[in-house]
Structure formats: structure tokens, C-alpha cells
Short mmCIF file of C-alpha atoms in Angstrom, two decimals:
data_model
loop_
_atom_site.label_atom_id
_atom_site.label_comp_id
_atom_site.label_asym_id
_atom_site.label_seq_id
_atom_site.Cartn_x
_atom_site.Cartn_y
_atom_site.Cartn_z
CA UNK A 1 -7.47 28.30 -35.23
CA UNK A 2 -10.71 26.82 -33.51
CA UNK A 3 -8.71 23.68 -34.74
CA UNK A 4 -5.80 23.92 -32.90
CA UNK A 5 -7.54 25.22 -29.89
CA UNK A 6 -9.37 21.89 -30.30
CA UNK A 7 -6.74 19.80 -30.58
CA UNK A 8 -4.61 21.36 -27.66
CA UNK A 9 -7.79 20.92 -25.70
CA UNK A 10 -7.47 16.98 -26.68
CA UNK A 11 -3.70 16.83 -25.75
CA UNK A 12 -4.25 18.25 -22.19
CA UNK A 13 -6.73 15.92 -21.51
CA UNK A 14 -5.09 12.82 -22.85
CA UNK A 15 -1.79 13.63 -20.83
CA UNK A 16 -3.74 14.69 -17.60
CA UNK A 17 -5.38 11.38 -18.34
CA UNK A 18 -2.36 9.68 -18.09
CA UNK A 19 -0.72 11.22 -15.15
CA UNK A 20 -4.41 10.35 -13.37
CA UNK A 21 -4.00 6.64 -14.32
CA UNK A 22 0.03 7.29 -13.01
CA UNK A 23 -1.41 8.64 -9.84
CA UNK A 24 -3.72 6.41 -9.49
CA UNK A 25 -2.24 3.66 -10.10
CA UNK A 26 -2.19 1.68 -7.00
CA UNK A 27 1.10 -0.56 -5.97
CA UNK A 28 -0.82 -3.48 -4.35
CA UNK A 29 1.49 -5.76 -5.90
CA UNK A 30 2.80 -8.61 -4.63
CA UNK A 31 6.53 -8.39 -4.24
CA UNK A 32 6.66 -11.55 -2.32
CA UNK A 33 7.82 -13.89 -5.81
CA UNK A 34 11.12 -12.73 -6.26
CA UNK A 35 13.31 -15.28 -6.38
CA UNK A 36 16.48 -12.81 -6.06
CA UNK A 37 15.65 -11.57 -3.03
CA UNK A 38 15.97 -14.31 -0.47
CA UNK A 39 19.86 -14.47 -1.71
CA UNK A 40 20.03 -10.75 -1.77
CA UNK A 41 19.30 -10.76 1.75
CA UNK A 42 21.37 -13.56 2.43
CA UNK A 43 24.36 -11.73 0.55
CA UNK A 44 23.51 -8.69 2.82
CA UNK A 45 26.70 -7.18 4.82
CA UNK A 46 25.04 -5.03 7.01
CA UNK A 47 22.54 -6.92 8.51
CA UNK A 48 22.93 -8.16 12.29
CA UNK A 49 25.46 -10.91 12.73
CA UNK A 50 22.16 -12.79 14.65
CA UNK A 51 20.15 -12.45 11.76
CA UNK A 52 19.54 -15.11 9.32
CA UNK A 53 17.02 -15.47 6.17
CA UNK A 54 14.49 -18.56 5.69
CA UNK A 55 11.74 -18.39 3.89
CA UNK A 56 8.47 -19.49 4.90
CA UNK A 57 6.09 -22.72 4.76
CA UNK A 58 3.12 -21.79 6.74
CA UNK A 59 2.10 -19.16 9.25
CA UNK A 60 -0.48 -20.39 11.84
CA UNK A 61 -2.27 -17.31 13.86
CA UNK A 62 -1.18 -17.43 17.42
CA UNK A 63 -5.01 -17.09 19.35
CA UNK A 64 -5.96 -15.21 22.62
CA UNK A 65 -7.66 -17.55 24.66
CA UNK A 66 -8.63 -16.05 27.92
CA UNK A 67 -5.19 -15.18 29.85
CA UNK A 68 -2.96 -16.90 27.26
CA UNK A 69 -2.62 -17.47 23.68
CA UNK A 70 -1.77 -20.71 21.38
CA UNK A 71 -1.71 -20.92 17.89
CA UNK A 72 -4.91 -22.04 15.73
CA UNK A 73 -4.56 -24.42 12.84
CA UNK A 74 -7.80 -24.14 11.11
CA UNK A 75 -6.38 -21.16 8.72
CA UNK A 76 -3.99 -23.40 7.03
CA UNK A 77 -5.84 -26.46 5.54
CA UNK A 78 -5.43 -28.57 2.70
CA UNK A 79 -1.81 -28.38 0.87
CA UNK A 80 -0.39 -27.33 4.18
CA UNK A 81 -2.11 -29.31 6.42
CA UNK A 82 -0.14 -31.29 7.58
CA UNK A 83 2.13 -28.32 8.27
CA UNK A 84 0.28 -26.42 10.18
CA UNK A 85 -1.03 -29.94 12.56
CA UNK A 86 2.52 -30.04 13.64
CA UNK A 87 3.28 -26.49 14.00
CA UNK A 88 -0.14 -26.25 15.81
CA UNK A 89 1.17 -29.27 18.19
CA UNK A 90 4.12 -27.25 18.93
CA UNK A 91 3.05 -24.01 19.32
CA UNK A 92 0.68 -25.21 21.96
CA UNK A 93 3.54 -26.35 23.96
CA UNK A 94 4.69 -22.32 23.88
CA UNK A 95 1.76 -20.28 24.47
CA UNK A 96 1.94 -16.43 25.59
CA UNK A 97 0.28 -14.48 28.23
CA UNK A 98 -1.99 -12.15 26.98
CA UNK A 99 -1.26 -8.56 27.22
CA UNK A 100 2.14 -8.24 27.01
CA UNK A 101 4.98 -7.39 24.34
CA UNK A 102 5.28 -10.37 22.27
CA UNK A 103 8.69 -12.22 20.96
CA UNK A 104 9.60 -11.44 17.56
CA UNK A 105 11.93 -14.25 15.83
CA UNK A 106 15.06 -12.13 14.58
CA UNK A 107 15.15 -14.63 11.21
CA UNK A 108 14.22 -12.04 8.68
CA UNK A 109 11.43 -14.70 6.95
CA UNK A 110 10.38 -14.74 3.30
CA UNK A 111 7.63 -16.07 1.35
CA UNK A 112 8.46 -18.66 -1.09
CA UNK A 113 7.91 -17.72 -5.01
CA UNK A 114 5.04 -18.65 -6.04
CA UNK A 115 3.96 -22.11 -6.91
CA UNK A 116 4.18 -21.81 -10.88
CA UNK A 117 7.31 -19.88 -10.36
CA UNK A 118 8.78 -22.78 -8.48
CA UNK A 119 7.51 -25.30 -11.26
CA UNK A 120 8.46 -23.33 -13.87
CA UNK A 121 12.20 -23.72 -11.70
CA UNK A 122 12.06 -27.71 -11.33
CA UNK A 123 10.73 -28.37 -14.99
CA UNK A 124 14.02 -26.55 -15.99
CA UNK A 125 16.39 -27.82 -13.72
CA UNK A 126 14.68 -31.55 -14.88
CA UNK A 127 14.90 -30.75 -17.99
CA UNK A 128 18.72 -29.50 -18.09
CA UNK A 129 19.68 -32.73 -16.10
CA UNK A 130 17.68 -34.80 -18.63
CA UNK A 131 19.62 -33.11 -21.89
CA UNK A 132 22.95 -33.70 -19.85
CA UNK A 133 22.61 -37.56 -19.41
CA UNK A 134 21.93 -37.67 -23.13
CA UNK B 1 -4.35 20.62 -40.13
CA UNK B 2 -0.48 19.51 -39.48
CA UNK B 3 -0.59 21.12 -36.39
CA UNK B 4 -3.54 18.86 -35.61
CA UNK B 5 -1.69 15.75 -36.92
CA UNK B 6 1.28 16.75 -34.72
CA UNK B 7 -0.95 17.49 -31.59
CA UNK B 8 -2.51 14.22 -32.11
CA UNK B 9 0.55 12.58 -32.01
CA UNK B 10 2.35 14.29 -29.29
CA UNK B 11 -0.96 13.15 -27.19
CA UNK B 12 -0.49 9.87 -28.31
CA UNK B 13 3.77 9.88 -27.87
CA UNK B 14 2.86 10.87 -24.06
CA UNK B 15 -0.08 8.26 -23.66
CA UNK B 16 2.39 5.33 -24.51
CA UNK B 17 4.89 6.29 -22.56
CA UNK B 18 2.23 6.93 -19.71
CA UNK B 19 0.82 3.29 -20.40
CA UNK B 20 3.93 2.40 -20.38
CA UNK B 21 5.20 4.06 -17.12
CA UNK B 22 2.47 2.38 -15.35
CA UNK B 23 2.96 -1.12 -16.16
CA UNK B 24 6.82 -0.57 -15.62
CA UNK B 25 5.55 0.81 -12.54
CA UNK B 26 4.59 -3.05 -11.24
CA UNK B 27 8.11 -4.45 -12.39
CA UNK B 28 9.65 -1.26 -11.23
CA UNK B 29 7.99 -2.07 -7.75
CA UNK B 30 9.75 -5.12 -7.64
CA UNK B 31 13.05 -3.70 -7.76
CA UNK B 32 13.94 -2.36 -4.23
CA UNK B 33 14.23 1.38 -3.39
CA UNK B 34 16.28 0.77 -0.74
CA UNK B 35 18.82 -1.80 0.40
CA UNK B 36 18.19 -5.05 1.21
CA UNK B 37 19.95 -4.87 4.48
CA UNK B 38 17.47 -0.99 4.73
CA UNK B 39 14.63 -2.98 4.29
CA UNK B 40 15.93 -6.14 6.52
CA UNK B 41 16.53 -3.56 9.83
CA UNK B 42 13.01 -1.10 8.55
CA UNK B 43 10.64 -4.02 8.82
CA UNK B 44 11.77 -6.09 11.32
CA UNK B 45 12.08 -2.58 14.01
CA UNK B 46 7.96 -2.32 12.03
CA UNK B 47 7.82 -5.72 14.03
CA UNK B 48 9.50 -5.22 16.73
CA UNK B 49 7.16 -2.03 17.55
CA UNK B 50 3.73 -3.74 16.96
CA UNK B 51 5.21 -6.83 19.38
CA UNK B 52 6.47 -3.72 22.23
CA UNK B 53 2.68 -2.55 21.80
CA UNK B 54 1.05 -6.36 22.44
CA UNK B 55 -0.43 -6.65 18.99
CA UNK B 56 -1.56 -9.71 17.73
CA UNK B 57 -2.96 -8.17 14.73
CA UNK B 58 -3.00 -4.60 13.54
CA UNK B 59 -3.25 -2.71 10.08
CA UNK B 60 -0.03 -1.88 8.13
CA UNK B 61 0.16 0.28 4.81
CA UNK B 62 2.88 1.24 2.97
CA UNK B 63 3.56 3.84 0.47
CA UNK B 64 4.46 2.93 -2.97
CA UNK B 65 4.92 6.49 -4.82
CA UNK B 66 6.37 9.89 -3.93
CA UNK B 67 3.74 11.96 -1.73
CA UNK B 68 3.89 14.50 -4.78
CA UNK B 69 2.27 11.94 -7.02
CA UNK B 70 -0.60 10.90 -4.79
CA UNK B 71 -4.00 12.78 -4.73
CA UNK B 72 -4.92 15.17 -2.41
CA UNK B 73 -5.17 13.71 0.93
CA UNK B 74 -4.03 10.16 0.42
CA UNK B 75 -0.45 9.13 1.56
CA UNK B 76 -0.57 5.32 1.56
CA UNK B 77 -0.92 2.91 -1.41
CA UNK B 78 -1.58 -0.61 0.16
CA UNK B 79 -2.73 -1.78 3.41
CA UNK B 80 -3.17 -5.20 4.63
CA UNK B 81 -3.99 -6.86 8.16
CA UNK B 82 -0.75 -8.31 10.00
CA UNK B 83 -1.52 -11.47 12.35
CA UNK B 84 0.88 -12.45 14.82
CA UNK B 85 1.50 -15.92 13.85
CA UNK B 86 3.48 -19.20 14.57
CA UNK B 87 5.60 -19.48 11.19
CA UNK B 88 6.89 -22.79 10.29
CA UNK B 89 10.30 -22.44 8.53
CA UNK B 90 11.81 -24.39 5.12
CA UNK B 91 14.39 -25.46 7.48
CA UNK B 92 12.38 -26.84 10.28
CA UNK B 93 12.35 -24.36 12.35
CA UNK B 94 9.42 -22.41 13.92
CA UNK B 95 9.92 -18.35 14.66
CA UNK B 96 7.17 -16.07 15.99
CA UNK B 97 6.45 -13.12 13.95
CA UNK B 98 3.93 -11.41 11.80
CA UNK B 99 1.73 -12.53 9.01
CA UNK B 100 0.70 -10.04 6.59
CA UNK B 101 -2.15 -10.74 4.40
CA UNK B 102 -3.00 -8.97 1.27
CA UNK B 103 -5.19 -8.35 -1.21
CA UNK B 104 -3.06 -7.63 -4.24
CA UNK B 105 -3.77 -6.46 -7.97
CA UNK B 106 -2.82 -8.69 -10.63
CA UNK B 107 0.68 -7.74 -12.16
CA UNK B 108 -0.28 -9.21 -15.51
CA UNK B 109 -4.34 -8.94 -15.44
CA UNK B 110 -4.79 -5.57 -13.77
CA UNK B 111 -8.62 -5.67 -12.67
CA UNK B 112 -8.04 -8.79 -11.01
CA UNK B 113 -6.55 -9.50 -8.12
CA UNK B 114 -5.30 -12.44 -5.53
CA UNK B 115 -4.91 -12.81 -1.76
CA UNK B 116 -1.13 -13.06 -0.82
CA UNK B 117 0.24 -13.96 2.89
CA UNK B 118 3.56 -12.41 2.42
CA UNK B 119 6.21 -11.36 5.72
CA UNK B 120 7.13 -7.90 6.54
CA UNK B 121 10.64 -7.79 4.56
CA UNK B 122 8.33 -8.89 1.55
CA UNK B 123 5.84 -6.00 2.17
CA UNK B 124 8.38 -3.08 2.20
CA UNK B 125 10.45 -4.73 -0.56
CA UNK B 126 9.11 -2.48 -3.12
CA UNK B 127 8.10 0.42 -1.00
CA UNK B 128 8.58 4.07 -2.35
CA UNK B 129 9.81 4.99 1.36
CA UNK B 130 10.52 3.67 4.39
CA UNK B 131 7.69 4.50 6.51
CA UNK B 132 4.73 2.39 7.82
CA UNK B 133 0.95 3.33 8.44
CA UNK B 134 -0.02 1.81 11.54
CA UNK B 135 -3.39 1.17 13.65
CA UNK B 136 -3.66 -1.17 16.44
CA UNK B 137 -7.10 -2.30 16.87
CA UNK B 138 -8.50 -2.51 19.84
CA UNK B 139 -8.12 -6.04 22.23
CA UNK B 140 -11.32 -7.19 21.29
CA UNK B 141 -11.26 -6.35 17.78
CA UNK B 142 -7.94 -7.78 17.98
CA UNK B 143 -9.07 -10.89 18.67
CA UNK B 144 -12.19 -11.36 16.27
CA UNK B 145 -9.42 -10.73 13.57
CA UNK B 146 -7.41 -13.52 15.34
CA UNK B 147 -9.87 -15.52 14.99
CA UNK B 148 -11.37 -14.85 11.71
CA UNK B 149 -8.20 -16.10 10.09
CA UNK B 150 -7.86 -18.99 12.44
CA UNK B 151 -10.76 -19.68 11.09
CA UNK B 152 -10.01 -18.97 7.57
CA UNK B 153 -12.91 -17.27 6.95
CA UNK B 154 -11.38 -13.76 5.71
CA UNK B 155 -10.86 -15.74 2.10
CA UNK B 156 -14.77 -15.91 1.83
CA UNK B 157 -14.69 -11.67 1.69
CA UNK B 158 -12.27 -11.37 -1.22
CA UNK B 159 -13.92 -10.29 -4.73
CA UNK B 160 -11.32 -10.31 -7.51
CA UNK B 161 -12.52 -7.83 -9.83
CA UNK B 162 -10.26 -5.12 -8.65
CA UNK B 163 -10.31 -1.33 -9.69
CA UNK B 164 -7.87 1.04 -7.95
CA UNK B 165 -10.83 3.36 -6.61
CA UNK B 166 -13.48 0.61 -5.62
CA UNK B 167 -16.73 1.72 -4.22
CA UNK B 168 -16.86 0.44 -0.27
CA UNK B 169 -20.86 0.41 -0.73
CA UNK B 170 -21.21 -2.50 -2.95
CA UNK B 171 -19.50 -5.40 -3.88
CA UNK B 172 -18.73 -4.86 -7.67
CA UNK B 173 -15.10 -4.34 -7.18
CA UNK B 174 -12.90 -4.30 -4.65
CA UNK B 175 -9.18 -2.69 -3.66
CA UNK B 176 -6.24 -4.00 -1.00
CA UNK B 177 -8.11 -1.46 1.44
CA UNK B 178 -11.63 -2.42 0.85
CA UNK B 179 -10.88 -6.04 1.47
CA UNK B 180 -9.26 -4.37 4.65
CA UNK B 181 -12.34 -3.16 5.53
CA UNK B 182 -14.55 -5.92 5.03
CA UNK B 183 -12.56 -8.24 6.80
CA UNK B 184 -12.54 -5.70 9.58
CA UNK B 185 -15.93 -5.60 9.69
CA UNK B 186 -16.50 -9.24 9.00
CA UNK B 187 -14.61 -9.60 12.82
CA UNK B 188 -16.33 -6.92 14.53
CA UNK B 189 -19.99 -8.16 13.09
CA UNK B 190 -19.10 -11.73 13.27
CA UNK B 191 -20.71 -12.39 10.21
CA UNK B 192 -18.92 -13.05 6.31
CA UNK B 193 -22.53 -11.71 4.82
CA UNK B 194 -21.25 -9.20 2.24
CA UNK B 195 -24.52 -7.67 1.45
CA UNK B 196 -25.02 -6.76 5.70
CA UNK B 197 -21.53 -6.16 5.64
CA UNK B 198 -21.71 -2.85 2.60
CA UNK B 199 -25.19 -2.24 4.60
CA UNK B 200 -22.70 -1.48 7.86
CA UNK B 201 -20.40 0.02 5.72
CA UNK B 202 -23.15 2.41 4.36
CA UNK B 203 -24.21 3.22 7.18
CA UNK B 204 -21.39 4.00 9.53
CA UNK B 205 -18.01 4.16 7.20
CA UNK B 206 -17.11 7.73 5.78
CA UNK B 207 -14.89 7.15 2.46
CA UNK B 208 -12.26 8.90 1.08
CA UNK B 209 -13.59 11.43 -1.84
CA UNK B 210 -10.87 11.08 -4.61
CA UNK B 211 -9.63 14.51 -5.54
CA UNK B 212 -9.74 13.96 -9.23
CA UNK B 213 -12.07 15.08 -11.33
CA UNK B 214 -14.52 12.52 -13.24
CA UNK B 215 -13.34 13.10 -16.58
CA UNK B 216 -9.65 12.70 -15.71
CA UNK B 217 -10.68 9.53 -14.07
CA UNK B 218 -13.01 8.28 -16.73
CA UNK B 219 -10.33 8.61 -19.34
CA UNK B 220 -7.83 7.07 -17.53
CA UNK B 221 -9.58 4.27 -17.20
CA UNK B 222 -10.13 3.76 -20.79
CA UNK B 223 -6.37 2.79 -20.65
CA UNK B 224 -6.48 0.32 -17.49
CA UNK B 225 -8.15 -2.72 -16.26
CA UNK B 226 -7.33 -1.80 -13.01
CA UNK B 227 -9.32 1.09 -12.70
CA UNK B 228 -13.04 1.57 -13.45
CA UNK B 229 -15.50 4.32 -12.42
CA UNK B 230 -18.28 1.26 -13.21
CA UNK B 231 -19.20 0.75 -9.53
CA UNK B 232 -19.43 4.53 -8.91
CA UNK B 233 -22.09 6.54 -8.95
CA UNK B 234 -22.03 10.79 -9.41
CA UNK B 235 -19.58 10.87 -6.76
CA UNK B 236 -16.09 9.23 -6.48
CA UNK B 237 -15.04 7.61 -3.41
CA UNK B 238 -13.02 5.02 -2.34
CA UNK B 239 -11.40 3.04 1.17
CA UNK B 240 -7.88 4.67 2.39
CA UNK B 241 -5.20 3.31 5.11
CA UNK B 242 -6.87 7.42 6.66
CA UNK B 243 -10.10 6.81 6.24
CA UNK B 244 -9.92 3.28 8.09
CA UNK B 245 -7.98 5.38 10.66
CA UNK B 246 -11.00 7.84 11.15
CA UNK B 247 -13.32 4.99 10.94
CA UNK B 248 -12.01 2.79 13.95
CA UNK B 249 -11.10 6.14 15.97
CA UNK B 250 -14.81 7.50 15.28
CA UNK B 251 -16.11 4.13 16.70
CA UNK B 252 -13.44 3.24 19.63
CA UNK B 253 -12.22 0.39 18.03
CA UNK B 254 -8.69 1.22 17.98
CA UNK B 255 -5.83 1.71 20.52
CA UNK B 256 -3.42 3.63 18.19
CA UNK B 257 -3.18 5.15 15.22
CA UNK B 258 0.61 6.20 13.77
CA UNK B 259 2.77 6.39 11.44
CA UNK B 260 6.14 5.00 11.59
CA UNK B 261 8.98 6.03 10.27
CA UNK B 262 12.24 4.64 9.59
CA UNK B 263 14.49 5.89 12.48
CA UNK B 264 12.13 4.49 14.71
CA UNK B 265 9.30 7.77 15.43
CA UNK B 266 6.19 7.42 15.25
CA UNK B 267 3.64 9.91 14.40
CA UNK B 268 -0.03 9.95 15.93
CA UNK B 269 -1.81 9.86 12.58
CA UNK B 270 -4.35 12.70 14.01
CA UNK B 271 -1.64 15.02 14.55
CA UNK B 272 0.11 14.47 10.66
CA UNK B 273 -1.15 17.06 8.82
CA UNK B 274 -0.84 14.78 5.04
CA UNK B 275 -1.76 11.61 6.81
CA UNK B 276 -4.01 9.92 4.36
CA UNK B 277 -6.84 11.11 5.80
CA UNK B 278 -10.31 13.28 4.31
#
């Protein structure tokens, strides 16, 4: 008897246990890596006949400086560099007045997959082409 | 003694499929809730809002369960900082829009995690329902955020040992909406000194108490990386999208704090009465 008691005990607490970790489990995942969805949206009926889908390269903070803003480059060094020089160039050319509702691009924008996921991709497609030729 | 054996094995039927259940839960999370063209028209009117209010960077959360499986008092289950930005395009192209940069868990290694720029149609792609936490920081706040990623100094705040319930008051681990925090007050102090910064957040930040008793949690994080009471001391607390609402209401630094919902109303997050909040 005290046995059983025991072991029912020892069941409720493992499954509370469980359904804690379920609860608890957070969903900061990153959903941003996959590759179906840029040609799900694509494929997508309903959206806006203005709308199209590109993913992105860089994103460059647009920064207040006094009554308007330009965009900032210094978030984006190294692999993107170069990028984000030429999008900084440009973006100075369009700069905002401060206070005011901002433009929103109707693209619906992506990030890419990420970088192994993309190599993983080429090394395939290389790979395929390579056993073709033979 | 069979009944014992059969207990035992009941428990440990349900513990797989619970260990299970949560690592599906990341792949499940990938797949879409809604449809793509739901999720196209929900995040770019999530946009369109924060632009009509003059944003240039604001807090967003999402909610990745049912409200039924969250504890008591917490409704969202990642937040991130959103940066109006200059995006450059893989055709050439540059749009305006928002980037939204995350802290996110590890899908393979669960008590790490990475930092993530990702778009809005990316952030709600896995999202339990279609309804976004919102706080628009104040203009000056606004701007130190601006420029703490123009910078590129927010990267410097990021600790990847990651545990579901960090502690806010040290730097041992650290969630989404911890980072969230720091980098907060990383603008608003002007400094990326993580001991001053916990010191701050000591001082002035009131966490969210999870409503879970310590046992429950201590056992449950026998069975995940992602979640460790290590950092804790008697009593378990932890950042929330609510409590960061109190927090920069409490302390004027933000304009507006709601909570969006898919046919375009918002709420006033003081006014909700399950609003992720203590």
C-alpha cells in the first residue's frame, strides 16, 4: 500500500514535471531558416496584387539626427560591408523627417537561410552537376 | 510490486512523450499556424501600425503557445527589439521597413542560444496566434536604441548560455527577454558594462515571479538544457514582454504599451486583464 502511494506520488510528479518543462518551454526559435517559406509566400493567392517577396541582404538602422533621419552603417561590418557602404550612400540621399509616420516598403522581406544551410544547398547542387558530367 | 513496475513505467511512457513533445515543439514551431498569405497581411498591418505611430524602434513579442499552457500571468513567449531600418534586397533593391533582432534558443543545443536579425513575416511565422505585444519607447529612448545598433554595440550584451527562466540580476544565463532588457538598458545608460547594467536592473527592474513551484521546475529541468534553476536563488523570477511593460511605464520611458491583434485593435496593455504582466 505505502508502496503504491509512493509510487503514484512519483508519477504525479514526473508528469507535472513534464507539462512544467511543456509550459515552460520557451519558443524563441528562430523561424527565419526555412527555405520553404520564401516560395510559400511567393505561391501565396491571397496576398495583395502589389506585394512581392525578396529576401534580405542587410538591414542598416535608419538614425534620428536632429530634425531628420539617415541610415547608419556601422551595424553591418565585415561580410556585409560592403553592403551596407552602398546602402548607407543611398539611404542618405532619402532621409525622413523626424516625427512623423514612416514609409513601410509593401515587399513582404525575408531573411535568407542560414549560411550553413545555404552551403549545405551549393555543395549539393555542385555535387549533382559534378556526378552528371561524369 | 507490479503495480510499482507499471507506475514506473507509465511515468516514464509520459516523460518521453513529454521530452518528446517539447523538442517537436521547435520543429513544430516552424511549421506555420496560419497561412502564409495570414501571416503576409498580420505582420506587415504589425508594420504598418508601428510606422502610423513614428517608431523607429519599439519592442515586439509574440506568443508561441495557447494562453492555457502558459503560467499564471505570462502571455508572450519571445520578444525582441524592432529597428526601423534601410534593407538592402537580393535583387537590388532597397525597401524601408523593420528589423527585428533576436535573441533565440538553440533548436539543436537548447541552453545555448544565437542572435538572429530576422523580418516581421519571419517573426510571426511560427506564432501560436496572431497577435503582437507592443511598446513604443519613448523618442529619446528611441533613439539610444537607434543608435546602439548603428553602432553595433547590442552584440557585446548577448550571453549564450540560455535557460528559459534566466535570472535578470546576474549574468549567468540569459533569455530572448533578458537580452531585451539589457540592451534596453545598455541605450538608456549609455554604457555595455554588464555588471552596472544587473546593478540597474537590481535596483530599479521588478521581475516576473514564475508561478511554478520549485520542485516542478527543478525536475523539469533535469530533462532540458534550456532550462536551469542554477542562476536562481530561493525565489524564481524571470524578464517578461509585461514586466518590461511595467518597467518602462513605471519609469516614463515609454509612449505606448498594447497589444495588437489581428483585425487591426489594439489593446492598452494596462487595461488587458491576462496581459503578461505580475
Amino acid at each position: 500500500m505505502k508502496n503504491t502511494r509512493s509510487t503514484l506520488m512519483l508519477t504525479a510528479l514526473l508528469s507535472s514535471a513534464l507539462f512544467t518543462h511543456s509550459a515552460m518551454a520557451d519558443d524563441s526559435f528562430d523561424h527565419s531558416g526555412k527555405a520553404s517559406k520564401h516560395s510559400a509566400l511567393a505561391a501565396s493567392e491571397g496576398l495583395a496584387t502589389t506585394a512581392s517577396v525578396a529576401s534580405a541582404v542587410v538591414a542598416v538602422p535608419v538614425v534620428l539626427t536632429g530634425s531628420a533621419v539617415v541610415a547608419g552603417s556601422a551595424v553591418v561590418e565585415s561580410a556585409v560591408n560592403e553592403s551596407a557602404r552602398n546602402l548607407h550612400q543611398a539611404s542618405h540621399q532619402s532621409s525622413v523627417a523626424s516625427n512623423q509616420p514612416l514609409v513601410i516598403t509593401e515587399t513582404i522581406i525575408t531573411a535568407d537561410p542560414a549560411p550553413n544551410q545555404v552551403v549545405t544547398t551549393k555543395t549539393k547542387v555542385i555535387t549533382t552537376t559534378t556526378n552528371t558530367k561524369r | 510490486m507490479k503495480t510499482y513496475i507499471t507506475s514506473i513505467g507509465f511515468a516514464l511512457v509520459l516523460l518521453m512523450c513529454g521530452i518528446q513533445d517539447v523538442y517537436a515543439g521547435s520543429q513544430q514551431h516552424g511549421k506555420p499556424s496560419f497561412t502564409p498569405e495570414a501571416i503576409a497581411t498580420f505582420s506587415k498591418s504589425v508594420e504598418k501600425y508601428a510606422a502610423g505611430e513614428g517608431a523607429r524602434a519599439f519592442i515586439i513579442a509574440r506568443r508561441g503557445r495557447p494562453i492555457d499552457d502558459m503560467p499564471k500571468g505570462i502571455r508572450f513567449t519571445h520578444t525582441a527589439i524592432a529597428i526601423y531600418s534601410s534593407i538592402q534586397l537580393s535583387n537590388g533593391d532597397t525597401a524601408k521597413g523593420y528589423a527585428i533582432h533576436n535573441l533565440y534558443q538553440d533548436a539543436e543545443e537548447q541552453g545555448k542560444s544565437h542572435l538572429i536579425t530576422d523580418y516581421p513575416v519571419d517573426f510571426f511565422w511560427g506564432a501560436y496566434a496572431l497577435e503582437a505585444g507592443i511598446i513604443i519607447p519613448s523618442a529619446e529612448v528611441q533613439q539610444a536604441l537607434v543608435n546602439l545598433y548603428r553602432d553595433d554595440k547590442a552584440k557585446l550584451l548577448h550571453n549564450p548560455q540560455y535557460s528559459v527562466v534566466a535570472n535578470p540580476f546576474n549574468s549567468k544565463r540569459q533569455n530572448c527577454t533578458e537580452y531585451t532588457l539589457d540592451v534596453l538598458n545598455a541605450a538608456i545608460y549609455s554604457t555595455t558594462d554588464i555588471a552596472q547594467l544587473k546593478v540597474n536592473a537590481k535596483a530599479h527592474f521588478s521581475a516576473q515571479k514564475v508561478n511554478m513551484s520549485r520542485a516542478k521546475l527543478g525536475l523539469a529541468s533535469m530533462f532540458s538544457d534550456g532550462l536551469t534553476l542554477s542562476d536562481h536563488g530561493r525565489k524564481v523570477e524571470t524578464t517578461t514582454f509585461g514586466s518590461l511593460a511595467h518597467y518602462m511605464q513605471k519609469y516614463d520611458l515609454s509612449e505606448k504599451a498594447v497589444i495588437f491583434a489581428s483585425n487591426g485593435e489594439t489593446t492598452i496593455i494596462e487595461e488587458f486583464n491576462n496581459a503578461d504582466s505580475d
